[in-house]
């Protein structure tokens, strides 16, 4: 009896020690970012809740958002804060899980924090948005792309600072019709869930609109491959697309899955056999992973810094990122997190208040400066009208093995869908 | 060769072996007689370090082995034949025997497989049969042979005759005695079968309720009718 | 013919990859009677360690496999140390504690990988000459898929030889079936436990190294592979390596052909097959081939 108990104690102690080690080591970041910056001090800080995935498969997105947020805070505080008050971030890990997202949001709401930004996962956004309405908070999401958030699931406490699939995919489809008029057979490999399907539906609608309009050609969709969520092997889908003789291929696989799919396509000489590959949203993730194995392809991004190198704001953010993180390739999520804070700043200064209703009112219809030029937040559905940035990457010999050899910017005004808050998105 | 001083053995808080002392001289056979539950098996396992918590001293070949690990005791030449046979069911007879070889590591050479198979005639024709396919008697032969493969200098045997047909009991007794005589092997035999014990050993200890209640030669034992009646279910 | 051959190869490739991971898991369970939750973590470490040595260079196949082997050895040594220091304290306790301990170990491994290599996804080039396609039966299949299949089969054959036909295998099976009696026969069972645990880690690690060119390298890859490996081990019968091999092939082919012929409900064929097999044989296809009680 005594022996068993001391063994149990040993087991629990070891497990506890190990978990403490983990928490200290890599684990989760839970500390607030102290208000950096010299000019804004002494007055009571304005706090923002930053809820992003810091662990799990979307951790790299969360890390980039956190970096963008921190850069924004530093710049704002260096310039005197918002209405003379320093800005403080309270950062929490959503783990890209709706329940966790809601839990951490509740935690911060109970502390009196009413303004939030972040969130990569649409599932998390769909869970947190109604919570904000209920608890009188306001959230600006910096990546979540589900159409529903500004349509059937819309509520006034939700804002989207990024583009949406309608705009993004339409821009990409337009670009395809402009550049590859003879590529009339298209296929796709998409994840089989709401985000994957909606991105493809929007892209397909765009193809069907712009190919007849711009390329004066009829389009044929020859292969739609839906990969189950969590799939680790894409070869069957890759070969199905090749067999269909599709010449243009679209994918909205994201993160590690996209890298796996691209990597598994290489031995098939996949990219030699097609005209063009379109990646809906992975920023630099695939090129950074694949180095000189990167195939030439187009990528939809939230923000490509080179396109705005004449903008002092963009340049400052870029320089700060490179200096702080020793990485020359900030992804668009950095820009979106930064833009969220810029929007809040402009709104608070306009309303001269930080309470939720005043901020919401000020954000609606707000035009403000961002790293990708001027953005306007549409009053009806809280969707931001902004530039869509599309880049083209190619492999090169020198480190890091790839580069952006061209980019295209589309104005959001031309591409955005008519607002229909409360109603599902209608595709022509 | 093996000397046990004031051995105590516990399972949890159950005090089973209560200050036992035994001495087994080199090359000689000693029987440990007693009823079911008297503490025979626990004594053997205590010596071998295979279960109970022990106090006291166990000396083998002049060394204190009380705190040695079981496999170390085996390699020193202390063999063990379990009560419940514990044959490797999926291994063949020869493979079972082969596992027994390793007790000779660093000490001596194991017996040749063929020699052991010849000496245990039942096993020869079963050599390729899987352990699990043998009858009870055959398994008993096998477990003895397996331990003997390791050329032990003293074997602890736990009721090897239990449940065996009389003919097999006879055969087994002859094989064991033959081995002991040829290789100067000592044994400590826990048994209830008097004939088997008498055939294989020279001395007797009687255990009851975890205590030694008699020790002496077989002649001494025969002179004590009341002891036989009292402590054995004869 | 072509339409059958491709999913066949893809299914077998996936099957062999999962088998490489599952074989170590099954072996450790068969002998030590423990389910090592951190097994996937060592698979992942095998991937990352191999990447660290190779980076973005396409090496000759010999150099590549030598490095994979070396990474396996390094991690096996770490595994042996872990067994001696931590794992063996849990053998006598209830299984739940072992699961907790190995799960905690997995968390440590995941945290360490994130801390050392960061969150960025990575990819490894295939060995020189094996990065393209081979044409068989008029279809192109990735040459490296053939390598993975060959590796899986080789491991299965070698493990079978080791366990069923070598003297060492007999000792292992003896120690697995009856550790106490085996100790009484003079065999140092604790050392065998250490060696088997380390060998299981070795298998996981080389599974990682061999499989690394086949997918993205991410800090969360431990979880995805370990779930599939557990599935295969359970369906094959805990402790039966041949069963794991067969189960991997069955499930891999079912999944592969399922994506072709049942595209409307992706993934269903795999789970249906698992459920069906376990309904008929709740303990898996075979009994443990290692512990010979």
mmCIF file of N, CA, C and O in Angstrom, chain A residues 265-348:
data_model
loop_
_atom_site.group_PDB
_atom_site.id
_atom_site.type_symbol
_atom_site.label_atom_id
_atom_site.label_comp_id
_atom_site.label_asym_id
_atom_site.label_seq_id
_atom_site.Cartn_x
_atom_site.Cartn_y
_atom_site.Cartn_z
ATOM 1 N N UNK A 265 3.472 16.463 -55.550
ATOM 2 C CA UNK A 265 3.234 16.646 -56.981
ATOM 3 C C UNK A 265 4.533 16.692 -57.773
ATOM 4 O O UNK A 265 4.543 16.414 -58.977
ATOM 5 N N UNK A 266 5.634 17.025 -57.104
ATOM 6 C CA UNK A 266 6.907 17.220 -57.805
ATOM 7 C C UNK A 266 7.347 16.007 -58.633
ATOM 8 O O UNK A 266 7.687 16.162 -59.813
ATOM 9 N N UNK A 267 7.345 14.785 -58.056
ATOM 10 C CA UNK A 267 7.845 13.653 -58.853
ATOM 11 C C UNK A 267 7.029 13.377 -60.111
ATOM 12 O O UNK A 267 7.514 12.730 -61.032
ATOM 13 N N UNK A 268 5.792 13.846 -60.143
ATOM 14 C CA UNK A 268 4.970 13.608 -61.333
ATOM 15 C C UNK A 268 5.279 14.600 -62.435
ATOM 16 O O UNK A 268 4.629 14.580 -63.472
ATOM 17 N N UNK A 269 6.253 15.493 -62.192
ATOM 18 C CA UNK A 269 6.504 16.596 -63.130
ATOM 19 C C UNK A 269 5.189 17.337 -63.385
ATOM 20 O O UNK A 269 4.923 17.813 -64.491
ATOM 21 N N UNK A 270 4.392 17.390 -62.317
ATOM 22 C CA UNK A 270 3.054 17.979 -62.387
ATOM 23 C C UNK A 270 3.097 19.379 -62.995
ATOM 24 O O UNK A 270 2.312 19.733 -63.870
ATOM 25 N N UNK A 271 4.039 20.188 -62.475
ATOM 26 C CA UNK A 271 4.038 21.592 -62.850
ATOM 27 C C UNK A 271 4.570 21.825 -64.258
ATOM 28 O O UNK A 271 4.343 22.882 -64.843
ATOM 29 N N UNK A 272 5.270 20.816 -64.807
ATOM 30 C CA UNK A 272 5.681 20.922 -66.205
ATOM 31 C C UNK A 272 4.511 20.606 -67.120
ATOM 32 O O UNK A 272 4.467 21.054 -68.262
ATOM 33 N N UNK A 273 3.589 19.806 -66.612
ATOM 34 C CA UNK A 273 2.517 19.334 -67.485
ATOM 35 C C UNK A 273 1.342 20.297 -67.550
ATOM 36 O O UNK A 273 0.472 20.165 -68.402
ATOM 37 N N UNK A 274 1.280 21.244 -66.608
ATOM 38 C CA UNK A 274 0.152 22.172 -66.655
ATOM 39 C C UNK A 274 0.657 23.553 -67.049
ATOM 40 O O UNK A 274 1.854 23.824 -67.035
ATOM 41 N N UNK A 275 -0.303 24.421 -67.416
ATOM 42 C CA UNK A 275 0.079 25.782 -67.779
ATOM 43 C C UNK A 275 0.308 26.650 -66.559
ATOM 44 O O UNK A 275 1.230 27.451 -66.509
ATOM 45 N N UNK A 276 -0.616 26.493 -65.585
ATOM 46 C CA UNK A 276 -0.555 27.431 -64.479
ATOM 47 C C UNK A 276 -1.139 26.822 -63.207
ATOM 48 O O UNK A 276 -2.100 26.063 -63.251
ATOM 49 N N UNK A 277 -0.505 27.149 -62.077
ATOM 50 C CA UNK A 277 -0.959 26.691 -60.762
ATOM 51 C C UNK A 277 -1.342 27.921 -59.950
ATOM 52 O O UNK A 277 -0.586 28.898 -59.915
ATOM 53 N N UNK A 278 -2.516 27.851 -59.301
ATOM 54 C CA UNK A 278 -2.967 28.982 -58.494
ATOM 55 C C UNK A 278 -3.162 28.528 -57.052
ATOM 56 O O UNK A 278 -3.922 27.608 -56.794
ATOM 57 N N UNK A 279 -2.479 29.213 -56.139
ATOM 58 C CA UNK A 279 -2.608 28.921 -54.712
ATOM 59 C C UNK A 279 -3.387 30.064 -54.094
ATOM 60 O O UNK A 279 -2.970 31.208 -54.155
ATOM 61 N N UNK A 280 -4.512 29.717 -53.512
ATOM 62 C CA UNK A 280 -5.430 30.751 -53.061
ATOM 63 C C UNK A 280 -4.897 31.637 -51.962
ATOM 64 O O UNK A 280 -5.168 32.828 -51.950
ATOM 65 N N UNK A 281 -4.131 31.106 -51.004
ATOM 66 C CA UNK A 281 -3.912 31.930 -49.812
ATOM 67 C C UNK A 281 -2.674 31.659 -48.976
ATOM 68 O O UNK A 281 -2.604 32.144 -47.856
ATOM 69 N N UNK A 282 -1.694 30.925 -49.483
ATOM 70 C CA UNK A 282 -0.653 30.498 -48.559
ATOM 71 C C UNK A 282 0.513 31.451 -48.348
ATOM 72 O O UNK A 282 1.511 31.079 -47.729
ATOM 73 N N UNK A 283 0.426 32.667 -48.842
ATOM 74 C CA UNK A 283 1.513 33.628 -48.651
ATOM 75 C C UNK A 283 2.835 32.991 -49.073
ATOM 76 O O UNK A 283 2.928 32.421 -50.139
ATOM 77 N N UNK A 284 3.843 33.065 -48.207
ATOM 78 C CA UNK A 284 5.151 32.513 -48.581
ATOM 79 C C UNK A 284 5.396 31.114 -48.016
ATOM 80 O O UNK A 284 6.508 30.607 -48.075
ATOM 81 N N UNK A 285 4.366 30.516 -47.447
ATOM 82 C CA UNK A 285 4.592 29.254 -46.735
ATOM 83 C C UNK A 285 5.177 28.165 -47.629
ATOM 84 O O UNK A 285 6.095 27.461 -47.239
ATOM 85 N N UNK A 286 4.613 27.998 -48.817
ATOM 86 C CA UNK A 286 5.097 26.927 -49.699
ATOM 87 C C UNK A 286 6.517 27.225 -50.195
ATOM 88 O O UNK A 286 7.389 26.370 -50.097
ATOM 89 N N UNK A 287 6.802 28.433 -50.729
ATOM 90 C CA UNK A 287 8.181 28.695 -51.157
ATOM 91 C C UNK A 287 9.186 28.583 -50.024
ATOM 92 O O UNK A 287 10.267 28.033 -50.204
ATOM 93 N N UNK A 288 8.817 29.078 -48.837
ATOM 94 C CA UNK A 288 9.762 28.993 -47.722
ATOM 95 C C UNK A 288 10.055 27.544 -47.379
ATOM 96 O O UNK A 288 11.160 27.185 -46.993
ATOM 97 N N UNK A 289 9.051 26.679 -47.505
ATOM 98 C CA UNK A 289 9.272 25.266 -47.192
ATOM 99 C C UNK A 289 10.069 24.579 -48.283
ATOM 100 O O UNK A 289 10.983 23.806 -48.026
ATOM 101 N N UNK A 290 9.721 24.883 -49.547
ATOM 102 C CA UNK A 290 10.281 24.070 -50.628
ATOM 103 C C UNK A 290 11.581 24.604 -51.196
ATOM 104 O O UNK A 290 12.267 23.891 -51.933
ATOM 105 N N UNK A 291 11.914 25.834 -50.882
ATOM 106 C CA UNK A 291 13.190 26.355 -51.366
ATOM 107 C C UNK A 291 13.277 26.256 -52.873
ATOM 108 O O UNK A 291 12.363 26.668 -53.591
ATOM 109 N N UNK A 292 14.366 25.653 -53.371
ATOM 110 C CA UNK A 292 14.518 25.586 -54.826
ATOM 111 C C UNK A 292 13.677 24.491 -55.473
ATOM 112 O O UNK A 292 13.744 24.281 -56.674
ATOM 113 N N UNK A 293 12.885 23.788 -54.656
ATOM 114 C CA UNK A 293 11.915 22.859 -55.243
ATOM 115 C C UNK A 293 10.602 23.573 -55.569
ATOM 116 O O UNK A 293 9.682 22.954 -56.101
ATOM 117 N N UNK A 294 10.505 24.857 -55.201
ATOM 118 C CA UNK A 294 9.278 25.613 -55.431
ATOM 119 C C UNK A 294 8.934 25.634 -56.913
ATOM 120 O O UNK A 294 9.762 26.020 -57.721
ATOM 121 N N UNK A 295 7.718 25.217 -57.279
ATOM 122 C CA UNK A 295 7.342 25.336 -58.680
ATOM 123 C C UNK A 295 6.873 26.761 -58.959
ATOM 124 O O UNK A 295 6.427 27.452 -58.043
ATOM 125 N N UNK A 296 6.968 27.192 -60.227
ATOM 126 C CA UNK A 296 6.422 28.517 -60.531
ATOM 127 C C UNK A 296 4.902 28.490 -60.316
ATOM 128 O O UNK A 296 4.237 27.578 -60.794
ATOM 129 N N UNK A 297 4.378 29.423 -59.566
ATOM 130 C CA UNK A 297 2.931 29.479 -59.398
ATOM 131 C C UNK A 297 2.502 30.825 -58.846
ATOM 132 O O UNK A 297 3.330 31.616 -58.388
ATOM 133 N N UNK A 298 1.204 31.093 -58.928
ATOM 134 C CA UNK A 298 0.617 32.326 -58.421
ATOM 135 C C UNK A 298 0.059 32.091 -57.019
ATOM 136 O O UNK A 298 -0.504 31.044 -56.746
ATOM 137 N N UNK A 299 0.238 33.099 -56.181
ATOM 138 C CA UNK A 299 -0.268 32.992 -54.815
ATOM 139 C C UNK A 299 -1.077 34.234 -54.465
ATOM 140 O O UNK A 299 -0.602 35.359 -54.693
ATOM 141 N N UNK A 300 -2.260 34.015 -53.922
ATOM 142 C CA UNK A 300 -3.051 35.136 -53.419
ATOM 143 C C UNK A 300 -2.568 35.503 -52.027
ATOM 144 O O UNK A 300 -2.388 34.626 -51.192
ATOM 145 N N UNK A 301 -2.316 36.804 -51.816
ATOM 146 C CA UNK A 301 -1.834 37.194 -50.490
ATOM 147 C C UNK A 301 -2.672 38.333 -49.923
ATOM 148 O O UNK A 301 -3.397 39.007 -50.654
ATOM 149 N N UNK A 302 -2.544 38.527 -48.620
ATOM 150 C CA UNK A 302 -3.222 39.652 -47.979
ATOM 151 C C UNK A 302 -2.480 40.947 -48.251
ATOM 152 O O UNK A 302 -3.078 42.011 -48.381
ATOM 153 N N UNK A 303 -1.174 40.884 -48.307
ATOM 154 C CA UNK A 303 -0.360 42.072 -48.441
ATOM 155 C C UNK A 303 1.000 41.669 -48.943
ATOM 156 O O UNK A 303 1.662 40.828 -48.340
ATOM 157 N N UNK A 304 1.427 42.246 -50.094
ATOM 158 C CA UNK A 304 2.782 42.012 -50.566
ATOM 159 C C UNK A 304 3.538 43.327 -50.485
ATOM 160 O O UNK A 304 3.229 44.284 -51.209
ATOM 161 N N UNK A 305 4.521 43.370 -49.625
ATOM 162 C CA UNK A 305 5.174 44.638 -49.260
ATOM 163 C C UNK A 305 5.812 45.349 -50.459
ATOM 164 O O UNK A 305 5.817 46.578 -50.523
ATOM 165 N N UNK A 306 6.361 44.605 -51.402
ATOM 166 C CA UNK A 306 7.023 45.214 -52.552
ATOM 167 C C UNK A 306 6.061 46.094 -53.345
ATOM 168 O O UNK A 306 6.477 47.092 -53.947
ATOM 169 N N UNK A 307 4.782 45.701 -53.339
ATOM 170 C CA UNK A 307 3.820 46.475 -54.125
ATOM 171 C C UNK A 307 3.577 47.842 -53.506
ATOM 172 O O UNK A 307 3.001 48.715 -54.139
ATOM 173 N N UNK A 308 4.036 48.026 -52.247
ATOM 174 C CA UNK A 308 3.756 49.296 -51.560
ATOM 175 C C UNK A 308 5.041 49.918 -51.036
ATOM 176 O O UNK A 308 5.040 50.612 -50.022
ATOM 177 N N UNK A 309 6.150 49.663 -51.757
ATOM 178 C CA UNK A 309 7.416 50.140 -51.203
ATOM 179 C C UNK A 309 7.513 51.660 -51.207
ATOM 180 O O UNK A 309 8.378 52.230 -50.553
ATOM 181 N N UNK A 310 6.620 52.315 -51.918
ATOM 182 C CA UNK A 310 6.611 53.773 -51.858
ATOM 183 C C UNK A 310 5.783 54.304 -50.700
ATOM 184 O O UNK A 310 5.742 55.505 -50.450
ATOM 185 N N UNK A 311 5.082 53.404 -50.009
ATOM 186 C CA UNK A 311 4.279 53.854 -48.874
ATOM 187 C C UNK A 311 5.157 53.885 -47.637
ATOM 188 O O UNK A 311 5.723 52.859 -47.262
ATOM 189 N N UNK A 312 5.290 55.070 -46.988
ATOM 190 C CA UNK A 312 6.152 55.128 -45.798
ATOM 191 C C UNK A 312 5.692 54.147 -44.720
ATOM 192 O O UNK A 312 6.505 53.526 -44.050
ATOM 193 N N UNK A 313 4.358 54.000 -44.573
ATOM 194 C CA UNK A 313 3.855 53.096 -43.536
ATOM 195 C C UNK A 313 4.301 51.657 -43.823
ATOM 196 O O UNK A 313 4.790 50.961 -42.942
ATOM 197 N N UNK A 314 4.119 51.232 -45.070
ATOM 198 C CA UNK A 314 4.486 49.867 -45.428
ATOM 199 C C UNK A 314 5.981 49.639 -45.235
ATOM 200 O O UNK A 314 6.415 48.607 -44.714
ATOM 201 N N UNK A 315 6.768 50.643 -45.659
ATOM 202 C CA UNK A 315 8.212 50.493 -45.552
ATOM 203 C C UNK A 315 8.632 50.361 -44.096
ATOM 204 O O UNK A 315 9.488 49.544 -43.741
ATOM 205 N N UNK A 316 8.005 51.182 -43.227
ATOM 206 C CA UNK A 316 8.357 51.113 -41.809
ATOM 207 C C UNK A 316 8.072 49.736 -41.239
ATOM 208 O O UNK A 316 8.866 49.175 -40.490
ATOM 209 N N UNK A 317 6.899 49.210 -41.590
ATOM 210 C CA UNK A 317 6.535 47.893 -41.058
ATOM 211 C C UNK A 317 7.503 46.833 -41.571
ATOM 212 O O UNK A 317 7.992 45.979 -40.826
ATOM 213 N N UNK A 318 7.805 46.911 -42.869
ATOM 214 C CA UNK A 318 8.720 45.933 -43.452
ATOM 215 C C UNK A 318 10.083 45.987 -42.771
ATOM 216 O O UNK A 318 10.630 44.974 -42.345
ATOM 217 N N UNK A 319 10.632 47.209 -42.649
ATOM 218 C CA UNK A 319 11.964 47.357 -42.051
ATOM 219 C C UNK A 319 11.976 46.841 -40.616
ATOM 220 O O UNK A 319 12.918 46.176 -40.188
ATOM 221 N N UNK A 320 10.921 47.205 -39.871
ATOM 222 C CA UNK A 320 10.858 46.785 -38.478
ATOM 223 C C UNK A 320 10.825 45.257 -38.383
ATOM 224 O O UNK A 320 11.473 44.666 -37.528
ATOM 225 N N UNK A 321 10.039 44.639 -39.263
ATOM 226 C CA UNK A 321 9.924 43.167 -39.254
ATOM 227 C C UNK A 321 11.281 42.527 -39.543
ATOM 228 O O UNK A 321 11.703 41.613 -38.839
ATOM 229 N N UNK A 322 11.946 43.005 -40.576
ATOM 230 C CA UNK A 322 13.234 42.413 -40.948
ATOM 231 C C UNK A 322 14.238 42.568 -39.816
ATOM 232 O O UNK A 322 14.986 41.662 -39.476
ATOM 233 N N UNK A 323 14.209 43.769 -39.207
ATOM 234 C CA UNK A 323 15.168 44.039 -38.124
ATOM 235 C C UNK A 323 14.890 43.135 -36.924
ATOM 236 O O UNK A 323 15.796 42.530 -36.367
ATOM 237 N N UNK A 324 13.614 43.058 -36.537
ATOM 238 C CA UNK A 324 13.256 42.367 -35.301
ATOM 239 C C UNK A 324 13.349 40.846 -35.455
ATOM 240 O O UNK A 324 13.764 40.148 -34.546
ATOM 241 N N UNK A 325 12.951 40.328 -36.603
ATOM 242 C CA UNK A 325 12.800 38.880 -36.733
ATOM 243 C C UNK A 325 13.778 38.260 -37.706
ATOM 244 O O UNK A 325 13.721 37.064 -37.972
ATOM 245 N N UNK A 326 14.700 39.062 -38.267
ATOM 246 C CA UNK A 326 15.762 38.561 -39.129
ATOM 247 C C UNK A 326 15.210 37.736 -40.299
ATOM 248 O O UNK A 326 15.795 36.757 -40.716
ATOM 249 N N UNK A 327 14.051 38.143 -40.775
ATOM 250 C CA UNK A 327 13.416 37.390 -41.863
ATOM 251 C C UNK A 327 12.992 38.400 -42.918
ATOM 252 O O UNK A 327 12.291 39.352 -42.604
ATOM 253 N N UNK A 328 13.416 38.211 -44.165
ATOM 254 C CA UNK A 328 13.167 39.219 -45.188
ATOM 255 C C UNK A 328 11.813 39.053 -45.869
ATOM 256 O O UNK A 328 11.512 39.779 -46.811
ATOM 257 N N UNK A 329 11.034 38.097 -45.406
ATOM 258 C CA UNK A 329 9.795 37.818 -46.132
ATOM 259 C C UNK A 329 8.573 37.799 -45.216
ATOM 260 O O UNK A 329 8.007 36.740 -44.965
ATOM 261 N N UNK A 330 8.179 38.958 -44.698
ATOM 262 C CA UNK A 330 6.968 38.965 -43.879
ATOM 263 C C UNK A 330 5.768 38.568 -44.725
ATOM 264 O O UNK A 330 5.650 38.953 -45.885
ATOM 265 N N UNK A 331 4.884 37.766 -44.127
ATOM 266 C CA UNK A 331 3.691 37.347 -44.854
ATOM 267 C C UNK A 331 2.580 38.375 -44.666
ATOM 268 O O UNK A 331 2.659 39.245 -43.808
ATOM 269 N N UNK A 332 1.551 38.218 -45.452
ATOM 270 C CA UNK A 332 0.438 39.165 -45.407
ATOM 271 C C UNK A 332 -0.237 39.253 -44.054
ATOM 272 O O UNK A 332 -0.839 40.272 -43.725
ATOM 273 N N UNK A 333 -0.161 38.187 -43.240
ATOM 274 C CA UNK A 333 -0.830 38.224 -41.943
ATOM 275 C C UNK A 333 -0.227 39.299 -41.045
ATOM 276 O O UNK A 333 -0.904 39.838 -40.174
ATOM 277 N N UNK A 334 1.043 39.583 -41.272
ATOM 278 C CA UNK A 334 1.668 40.676 -40.545
ATOM 279 C C UNK A 334 0.940 41.979 -40.871
ATOM 280 O O UNK A 334 0.580 42.756 -39.984
ATOM 281 N N UNK A 335 0.724 42.179 -42.166
ATOM 282 C CA UNK A 335 0.068 43.411 -42.614
ATOM 283 C C UNK A 335 -1.361 43.527 -42.111
ATOM 284 O O UNK A 335 -1.818 44.624 -41.787
ATOM 285 N N UNK A 336 -2.058 42.414 -42.050
ATOM 286 C CA UNK A 336 -3.463 42.469 -41.639
ATOM 287 C C UNK A 336 -3.603 42.795 -40.170
ATOM 288 O O UNK A 336 -4.477 43.564 -39.762
ATOM 289 N N UNK A 337 -2.740 42.185 -39.338
ATOM 290 C CA UNK A 337 -2.791 42.497 -37.907
ATOM 291 C C UNK A 337 -2.470 43.977 -37.701
ATOM 292 O O UNK A 337 -3.135 44.669 -36.916
ATOM 293 N N UNK A 338 -1.479 44.456 -38.422
ATOM 294 C CA UNK A 338 -1.114 45.864 -38.340
ATOM 295 C C UNK A 338 -2.298 46.732 -38.748
ATOM 296 O O UNK A 338 -2.628 47.721 -38.066
ATOM 297 N N UNK A 339 -2.943 46.347 -39.827
ATOM 298 C CA UNK A 339 -4.073 47.147 -40.330
ATOM 299 C C UNK A 339 -5.223 47.170 -39.340
ATOM 300 O O UNK A 339 -5.931 48.174 -39.223
ATOM 301 N N UNK A 340 -5.422 46.078 -38.629
ATOM 302 C CA UNK A 340 -6.517 46.044 -37.651
ATOM 303 C C UNK A 340 -6.300 47.110 -36.591
ATOM 304 O O UNK A 340 -7.227 47.844 -36.219
ATOM 305 N N UNK A 341 -5.079 47.203 -36.116
ATOM 306 C CA UNK A 341 -4.806 48.215 -35.095
ATOM 307 C C UNK A 341 -4.930 49.625 -35.680
ATOM 308 O O UNK A 341 -5.425 50.543 -35.012
ATOM 309 N N UNK A 342 -4.486 49.771 -36.939
ATOM 310 C CA UNK A 342 -4.629 51.081 -37.589
ATOM 311 C C UNK A 342 -6.099 51.473 -37.670
ATOM 312 O O UNK A 342 -6.477 52.635 -37.446
ATOM 313 N N UNK A 343 -6.959 50.516 -37.984
ATOM 314 C CA UNK A 343 -8.397 50.798 -38.075
ATOM 315 C C UNK A 343 -8.945 51.221 -36.722
ATOM 316 O O UNK A 343 -9.673 52.215 -36.605
ATOM 317 N N UNK A 344 -8.575 50.465 -35.691
ATOM 318 C CA UNK A 344 -9.047 50.812 -34.343
ATOM 319 C C UNK A 344 -8.581 52.212 -33.962
ATOM 320 O O UNK A 344 -9.335 53.022 -33.395
ATOM 321 N N UNK A 345 -7.315 52.493 -34.259
ATOM 322 C CA UNK A 345 -6.762 53.811 -33.900
ATOM 323 C C UNK A 345 -7.591 54.905 -34.554
ATOM 324 O O UNK A 345 -8.026 55.854 -33.899
ATOM 325 N N UNK A 346 -7.798 54.766 -35.865
ATOM 326 C CA UNK A 346 -8.553 55.782 -36.583
ATOM 327 C C UNK A 346 -9.970 55.904 -36.029
ATOM 328 O O UNK A 346 -10.502 57.007 -35.870
ATOM 329 N N UNK A 347 -10.577 54.761 -35.732
ATOM 330 C CA UNK A 347 -11.960 54.772 -35.233
ATOM 331 C C UNK A 347 -12.049 55.436 -33.864
ATOM 332 O O UNK A 347 -12.935 56.247 -33.602
ATOM 333 N N UNK A 348 -11.129 55.072 -32.967
ATOM 334 C CA UNK A 348 -11.152 55.640 -31.612
ATOM 335 C C UNK A 348 -10.922 57.138 -31.670
ATOM 336 O O UNK A 348 -11.583 57.921 -30.973
#
